[in-house]
Short mmCIF file of C-alpha atoms in Angstrom, two decimals:
data_model
loop_
_atom_site.label_atom_id
_atom_site.label_comp_id
_atom_site.label_asym_id
_atom_site.label_seq_id
_atom_site.Cartn_x
_atom_site.Cartn_y
_atom_site.Cartn_z
CA UNK A 27 23.62 -8.68 8.98
CA UNK A 28 22.92 -12.41 8.79
CA UNK A 29 20.43 -13.86 11.21
CA UNK A 30 18.86 -17.20 11.90
CA UNK A 31 20.06 -20.63 10.87
CA UNK A 32 22.81 -21.19 8.30
CA UNK A 33 21.17 -24.43 7.18
CA UNK A 34 18.59 -22.88 4.81
CA UNK A 35 18.82 -23.93 1.19
CA UNK A 36 20.55 -21.61 -1.25
CA UNK A 37 18.45 -19.05 -3.06
CA UNK A 38 16.66 -20.48 -6.10
CA UNK A 39 18.60 -18.91 -8.98
CA UNK A 40 16.09 -20.28 -11.48
CA UNK A 41 13.59 -17.66 -10.27
CA UNK A 42 13.62 -14.34 -12.12
CA UNK A 43 16.09 -12.19 -10.20
CA UNK A 44 14.13 -9.03 -10.97
CA UNK A 45 11.21 -10.04 -8.76
CA UNK A 46 11.27 -9.47 -5.02
CA UNK A 47 7.98 -11.35 -4.67
CA UNK A 48 6.44 -13.88 -7.07
CA UNK A 49 3.27 -15.91 -6.64
CA UNK A 50 1.63 -18.41 -8.97
CA UNK A 51 -1.84 -19.76 -8.25
CA UNK A 52 -1.45 -18.99 -4.54
CA UNK A 53 -4.59 -20.14 -2.73
CA UNK A 54 -5.65 -20.46 0.89
CA UNK A 55 -8.83 -22.21 1.99
CA UNK A 56 -10.22 -22.25 5.54
CA UNK A 57 -12.83 -24.97 5.78
CA UNK A 58 -15.45 -24.10 3.17
CA UNK A 59 -14.23 -20.51 2.75
CA UNK A 60 -11.62 -19.46 0.21
CA UNK A 61 -9.69 -16.49 1.61
CA UNK A 62 -7.22 -16.17 -1.30
CA UNK A 63 -7.95 -17.58 -4.74
CA UNK A 64 -5.39 -18.23 -7.49
CA UNK A 65 -3.17 -15.23 -6.78
CA UNK A 66 -0.59 -14.49 -9.50
CA UNK A 67 1.78 -11.69 -8.58
CA UNK A 68 5.18 -10.30 -9.59
CA UNK A 69 6.67 -7.34 -7.70
CA UNK A 70 10.04 -5.90 -8.78
CA UNK A 71 12.76 -5.05 -6.28
CA UNK A 72 12.69 -1.47 -5.04
CA UNK A 73 8.94 -1.11 -5.55
CA UNK A 74 6.32 0.20 -3.14
CA UNK A 75 3.39 -2.11 -3.86
CA UNK A 76 -0.06 -1.16 -2.62
CA UNK A 77 -2.31 -4.15 -1.91
CA UNK A 78 -5.77 -2.60 -1.83
CA UNK A 79 -9.04 -4.15 -0.80
CA UNK A 80 -11.91 -3.90 1.69
CA UNK A 81 -11.81 -5.41 5.16
CA UNK A 82 -12.10 -9.19 4.96
CA UNK A 83 -10.76 -9.32 1.40
CA UNK A 84 -7.93 -11.72 2.29
CA UNK A 85 -5.08 -9.20 2.35
CA UNK A 86 -3.70 -10.24 5.74
CA UNK A 87 -3.97 -13.93 4.82
CA UNK A 88 -1.90 -13.20 1.72
CA UNK A 89 0.76 -11.45 3.79
CA UNK A 90 0.86 -14.32 6.26
CA UNK A 91 1.50 -16.76 3.42
CA UNK A 92 4.19 -14.61 1.80
CA UNK A 93 6.00 -14.17 5.11
CA UNK A 94 5.94 -17.93 5.76
CA UNK A 95 3.65 -17.70 8.77
CA UNK A 96 0.98 -19.97 7.27
CA UNK A 97 1.16 -22.44 4.40
CA UNK A 98 -0.88 -22.07 1.23
CA UNK A 99 -3.49 -24.68 0.42
CA UNK A 100 -2.04 -24.80 -3.09
CA UNK A 101 0.10 -22.73 -5.40
CA UNK A 102 3.67 -21.51 -5.08
CA UNK A 103 5.47 -18.30 -4.17
CA UNK A 104 9.04 -17.04 -3.94
CA UNK A 105 10.18 -14.17 -1.74
CA UNK A 106 13.69 -12.80 -2.41
CA UNK A 107 14.21 -15.91 -4.54
CA UNK A 108 13.33 -18.36 -1.74
CA UNK A 109 10.38 -20.71 -1.96
CA UNK A 110 7.68 -20.59 0.70
CA UNK A 111 7.32 -23.95 2.37
CA UNK A 112 10.83 -25.11 1.46
CA UNK A 113 12.87 -22.09 2.60
CA UNK A 114 10.76 -20.53 5.35
CA UNK A 115 13.68 -19.71 7.63
CA UNK A 116 15.54 -17.98 4.81
CA UNK A 117 12.43 -15.97 3.93
CA UNK A 118 12.13 -14.76 7.52
CA UNK A 119 15.72 -13.51 7.27
CA UNK A 120 14.83 -11.50 4.18
CA UNK A 121 11.62 -9.82 5.33
CA UNK A 122 10.51 -7.41 8.02
CA UNK A 123 6.87 -7.24 9.03
CA UNK A 124 4.66 -4.68 10.70
CA UNK A 125 1.35 -6.21 11.73
CA UNK A 126 -1.83 -4.19 12.13
CA UNK A 127 -1.48 -4.54 15.92
CA UNK A 128 2.28 -4.54 16.59
CA UNK A 129 3.36 -6.20 19.82
CA UNK A 130 5.64 -3.99 21.89
CA UNK A 131 6.39 -4.36 25.59
CA UNK A 132 4.89 -1.35 27.35
CA UNK A 133 6.95 -1.79 30.52
CA UNK A 134 10.24 -1.69 28.58
CA UNK A 135 11.89 1.43 27.19
CA UNK A 136 12.15 2.08 23.46
CA UNK A 137 15.80 1.06 23.52
CA UNK A 138 15.13 -2.07 25.57
CA UNK A 139 12.36 -3.12 23.16
CA UNK A 140 14.57 -2.85 20.11
CA UNK A 141 17.56 -4.55 21.70
CA UNK A 142 15.32 -7.39 22.88
CA UNK A 143 13.86 -7.99 19.41
CA UNK A 144 17.26 -7.60 17.75
CA UNK A 145 18.60 -10.38 19.96
CA UNK A 146 15.67 -12.57 18.85
CA UNK A 147 16.94 -12.05 15.30
CA UNK A 148 20.24 -13.57 16.51
CA UNK A 149 22.17 -10.32 16.40
CA UNK A 150 25.05 -10.17 18.85
CA UNK A 151 24.80 -7.81 21.83
CA UNK A 152 26.98 -5.22 20.07
CA UNK A 153 25.04 -5.58 16.80
CA UNK A 154 21.73 -5.29 18.65
CA UNK A 155 22.73 -2.11 20.45
CA UNK A 156 24.16 -0.59 17.28
CA UNK A 157 21.04 -1.40 15.23
CA UNK A 158 18.73 -0.11 17.96
CA UNK A 159 20.62 3.18 18.24
CA UNK A 160 20.76 3.61 14.47
CA UNK A 161 17.01 3.22 14.00
CA UNK A 162 16.05 5.23 17.06
CA UNK A 163 18.12 8.11 15.69
CA UNK A 164 16.75 7.66 12.18
CA UNK A 165 13.16 7.70 13.46
CA UNK A 166 13.77 10.72 15.74
CA UNK A 167 13.23 8.63 18.88
CA UNK A 168 16.73 8.68 20.34
CA UNK A 169 15.95 11.40 22.88
CA UNK A 170 13.03 9.26 24.12
CA UNK A 171 14.99 6.00 24.19
CA UNK A 172 14.87 5.57 27.98
CA UNK A 173 11.12 6.20 28.29
CA UNK A 174 8.78 3.25 28.64
CA UNK A 175 6.77 2.54 25.50
CA UNK A 176 3.51 2.52 27.46
CA UNK A 177 3.67 6.32 27.55
CA UNK A 178 4.28 6.74 23.81
CA UNK A 179 1.72 8.22 21.42
CA UNK A 180 0.26 5.97 18.71
CA UNK A 181 2.46 7.59 16.11
CA UNK A 182 5.61 7.06 18.15
CA UNK A 183 4.66 3.45 18.83
CA UNK A 184 4.08 2.86 15.13
CA UNK A 185 7.47 4.34 14.23
CA UNK A 186 9.07 2.11 16.87
CA UNK A 187 7.25 -0.91 15.45
CA UNK A 188 8.55 -0.11 11.96
CA UNK A 189 12.05 0.22 13.42
CA UNK A 190 11.61 -3.21 15.03
CA UNK A 191 10.76 -4.68 11.59
CA UNK A 192 14.00 -3.26 10.18
CA UNK A 193 16.49 -4.36 12.84
CA UNK A 194 17.91 -7.23 10.78
CA UNK A 195 18.19 -5.01 7.68
CA UNK A 196 15.66 -6.86 5.49
CA UNK A 197 15.40 -5.93 1.79
CA UNK A 198 11.64 -6.62 1.76
CA UNK A 199 9.20 -5.07 4.23
CA UNK A 200 5.52 -5.93 4.75
CA UNK A 201 3.43 -3.15 6.30
CA UNK A 202 -0.11 -4.19 7.21
CA UNK A 203 -2.34 -1.09 7.56
CA UNK A 204 0.52 1.01 9.01
CA UNK A 205 -1.61 4.15 9.57
CA UNK A 206 -4.79 2.44 10.75
CA UNK A 207 -6.24 4.19 13.81
CA UNK A 208 -3.71 7.01 13.78
CA UNK A 209 -4.58 10.70 13.91
CA UNK A 210 -3.65 12.75 10.78
CA UNK A 211 -0.36 14.02 12.23
CA UNK A 212 0.77 10.53 13.27
CA UNK A 213 -0.32 9.04 9.94
CA UNK A 214 1.71 11.68 8.10
CA UNK A 215 4.71 10.83 10.27
CA UNK A 216 4.46 7.15 9.32
CA UNK A 217 4.04 7.94 5.61
CA UNK A 218 7.21 10.02 5.70
CA UNK A 219 9.07 7.04 7.17
CA UNK A 220 7.77 4.84 4.34
CA UNK A 221 9.12 7.38 1.84
CA UNK A 222 12.53 7.18 3.50
CA UNK A 223 12.50 3.39 3.14
CA UNK A 224 11.57 3.72 -0.53
CA UNK A 225 14.49 6.13 -1.01
CA UNK A 226 16.80 3.46 0.44
CA UNK A 227 15.68 1.06 -2.31
CA UNK A 228 13.69 -1.29 -0.10
CA UNK A 229 10.79 -3.29 -1.49
CA UNK A 230 7.62 -2.47 0.46
CA UNK A 231 4.42 -4.51 0.40
CA UNK A 232 1.78 -2.14 1.78
CA UNK A 233 -1.70 -3.44 2.59
CA UNK A 234 -4.26 -0.70 2.98
CA UNK A 235 -7.75 0.46 2.13
CA UNK A 236 -6.66 4.11 2.38
CA UNK A 237 -6.67 5.13 -1.28
CA UNK A 238 -5.20 8.59 -0.70
CA UNK A 239 -2.28 6.95 1.09
CA UNK A 240 -1.80 4.50 -1.79
CA UNK A 241 -1.73 7.31 -4.35
CA UNK A 242 0.91 9.15 -2.33
CA UNK A 243 3.21 6.20 -1.67
CA UNK A 244 2.82 3.44 -4.23
CA UNK A 245 4.50 2.71 -7.56
CA UNK A 246 2.42 -0.38 -8.30
CA UNK A 247 -1.10 -1.20 -7.13
CA UNK A 248 -3.09 -4.41 -6.87
CA UNK A 249 -6.84 -4.30 -6.24
CA UNK A 250 -7.82 -7.45 -4.43
CA UNK A 251 -10.94 -9.14 -3.12
CA UNK A 252 -10.20 -12.83 -2.55
CA UNK A 253 -8.69 -12.78 -6.04
CA UNK A 254 -6.59 -10.17 -7.80
CA UNK A 255 -8.92 -7.96 -9.83
CA UNK A 256 -6.24 -5.74 -11.34
CA UNK A 257 -2.48 -5.19 -11.08
CA UNK A 258 -1.02 -2.08 -12.65
CA UNK A 259 0.90 1.14 -12.16
CA UNK A 260 -1.00 4.09 -10.72
CA UNK A 261 -0.81 5.94 -14.02
CA UNK A 262 -2.26 3.08 -16.05
CA UNK A 263 -4.80 2.34 -13.32
CA UNK A 264 -6.16 5.86 -13.61
CA UNK A 265 -6.10 5.88 -17.40
CA UNK A 266 -7.41 2.39 -17.97
CA UNK A 267 -11.16 3.04 -18.03
CA UNK A 268 -12.78 3.58 -21.44
CA UNK A 269 -14.81 6.55 -20.20
CA UNK A 270 -13.07 9.93 -19.91
CA UNK A 271 -13.61 12.72 -17.40
CA UNK A 272 -13.68 16.49 -17.86
CA UNK A 273 -13.55 19.28 -15.29
CA UNK A 274 -15.44 22.43 -16.23
CA UNK A 275 -14.66 25.40 -13.99
CA UNK A 276 -17.36 28.06 -13.93
CA UNK A 277 -17.48 31.67 -12.79
CA UNK A 278 -20.06 30.86 -10.12
CA UNK A 279 -21.76 27.94 -8.41
CA UNK A 280 -21.89 24.79 -10.56
CA UNK A 281 -24.97 23.14 -9.04
CA UNK A 282 -27.56 25.20 -11.01
CA UNK A 283 -26.03 23.99 -14.29
CA UNK A 284 -25.91 20.32 -13.36
CA UNK A 285 -29.36 19.38 -14.82
CA UNK A 286 -28.41 21.05 -18.12
CA UNK A 287 -25.28 18.90 -18.42
CA UNK A 288 -26.94 15.69 -17.22
CA UNK A 289 -29.58 16.02 -19.95
CA UNK A 290 -27.00 15.77 -22.76
CA UNK A 291 -26.94 12.41 -24.55
CA UNK A 292 -23.12 12.20 -24.63
CA UNK A 293 -22.83 12.57 -20.85
CA UNK A 294 -22.59 9.36 -18.81
CA UNK A 295 -22.30 10.97 -15.38
CA UNK A 296 -21.95 14.48 -13.93
CA UNK A 297 -21.47 15.87 -10.44
CA UNK A 298 -21.16 19.43 -9.16
CA UNK A 299 -18.61 20.52 -6.54
CA UNK A 300 -18.59 24.23 -5.67
CA UNK A 301 -17.63 25.96 -8.97
CA UNK A 302 -16.70 22.76 -10.83
CA UNK A 303 -18.64 20.29 -12.96
CA UNK A 304 -16.98 16.86 -13.17
CA UNK A 305 -18.37 15.17 -16.27
CA UNK A 306 -17.80 11.58 -17.46
CA UNK A 307 -18.15 11.01 -21.20
CA UNK A 308 -17.32 8.29 -23.70
CA UNK A 309 -15.30 10.66 -25.89
CA UNK A 310 -13.87 14.02 -24.89
CA UNK A 311 -13.43 15.01 -28.53
CA UNK A 312 -17.13 14.54 -29.26
CA UNK A 313 -18.51 15.83 -25.97
CA UNK A 314 -16.41 18.96 -25.37
CA UNK A 315 -17.89 21.12 -28.16
CA UNK A 316 -21.43 20.13 -27.19
CA UNK A 317 -20.85 20.77 -23.49
CA UNK A 318 -19.29 24.19 -24.01
CA UNK A 319 -21.90 25.32 -26.57
CA UNK A 320 -24.81 24.15 -24.42
CA UNK A 321 -23.54 25.82 -21.24
CA UNK A 322 -22.66 29.10 -22.97
CA UNK A 323 -26.05 29.25 -24.72
CA UNK A 324 -27.74 28.61 -21.37
CA UNK A 325 -25.88 31.59 -19.85
CA UNK A 326 -23.09 29.86 -17.87
CA UNK A 327 -19.72 31.60 -17.51
CA UNK A 328 -17.01 29.06 -18.36
CA UNK A 329 -13.52 29.92 -17.07
CA UNK A 330 -11.69 26.84 -18.36
CA UNK A 331 -12.11 23.17 -19.28
CA UNK A 332 -9.52 20.44 -18.58
CA UNK A 333 -9.32 16.65 -18.91
CA UNK A 334 -9.10 14.56 -15.73
CA UNK A 335 -7.42 11.22 -15.17
CA UNK A 336 -9.60 8.66 -13.48
CA UNK A 337 -8.85 8.75 -9.76
CA UNK A 338 -7.63 5.64 -7.98
CA UNK A 339 -10.80 5.81 -5.90
CA UNK A 340 -12.95 5.72 -9.04
CA UNK A 341 -10.98 2.77 -10.45
CA UNK A 342 -11.10 0.94 -7.11
CA UNK A 343 -14.84 1.37 -6.60
CA UNK A 344 -15.53 0.39 -10.21
CA UNK A 345 -13.57 -2.87 -9.82
CA UNK A 346 -14.76 -3.71 -6.32
CA UNK A 347 -18.32 -2.86 -7.34
CA UNK A 348 -18.24 -5.52 -10.03
CA UNK A 349 -17.70 -8.08 -7.28
CA UNK A 350 -20.78 -7.12 -5.31
CA UNK A 351 -21.00 -6.50 -1.58
#
């Protein structure tokens, strides 16, 4: 469905057609404060991209620039091949956006809300009703279509807000903290909807500081705090640290054996969780024989030993920690 003005410039075919979103040196300054500094980014079509960072990191400012809501101080970006600043109307046709606090009209029904917003996207009356019905059915809200939104649960409201962002069938979707403030059941409901969008081949730009959510949903992850600290796949993110981790599963409680392991010179860090010792070492090949021999000689019952990938949380905290608080 085409929406908005027909006067936008044609898509810039000189931009790499593989990238849904590109940014080069994108910067935004507010007074004396730099919210986003020299952001370089390339996100392929069909990717779920997790934009991770603490509160106040500049994530929302980045989204507002990429969706043509505010202008960058300097730098350039293309979204769906269109240049921000020059082709803002065309960009708005290509993207859907869920803000952290989505605006829905509580006194209107679910159906009335979606039809209203569809008409703002310049869909005809028939197109608006068809799109509203399609998404209400897809999001399991059709039976509640005549109920006013003010009586909806947070999870239902969030699903309706995602549906609103999709009414004009955008290929690129920005979701800003989509599960923030939701209970576990509602958050799971929203994550399942994101998976459906991924299965449809949409490009999703997901801002979050929920690392478990990012690991479940994302193909590509950027860790960000005013500037981009790292951009990589989840697999490489977890494997990228020089140190290696080992899980040692014991026949009983692990805590009594923690001091024995921590005293070894090849061990960088060790923690005990129930029957497991999680040990960080510089080299698994060198440390494994020493760890096993030391624990067995001390009387520990070892059931098995396995390598561990670095968790996204560990990688995130390591990178954010280098920036200070």
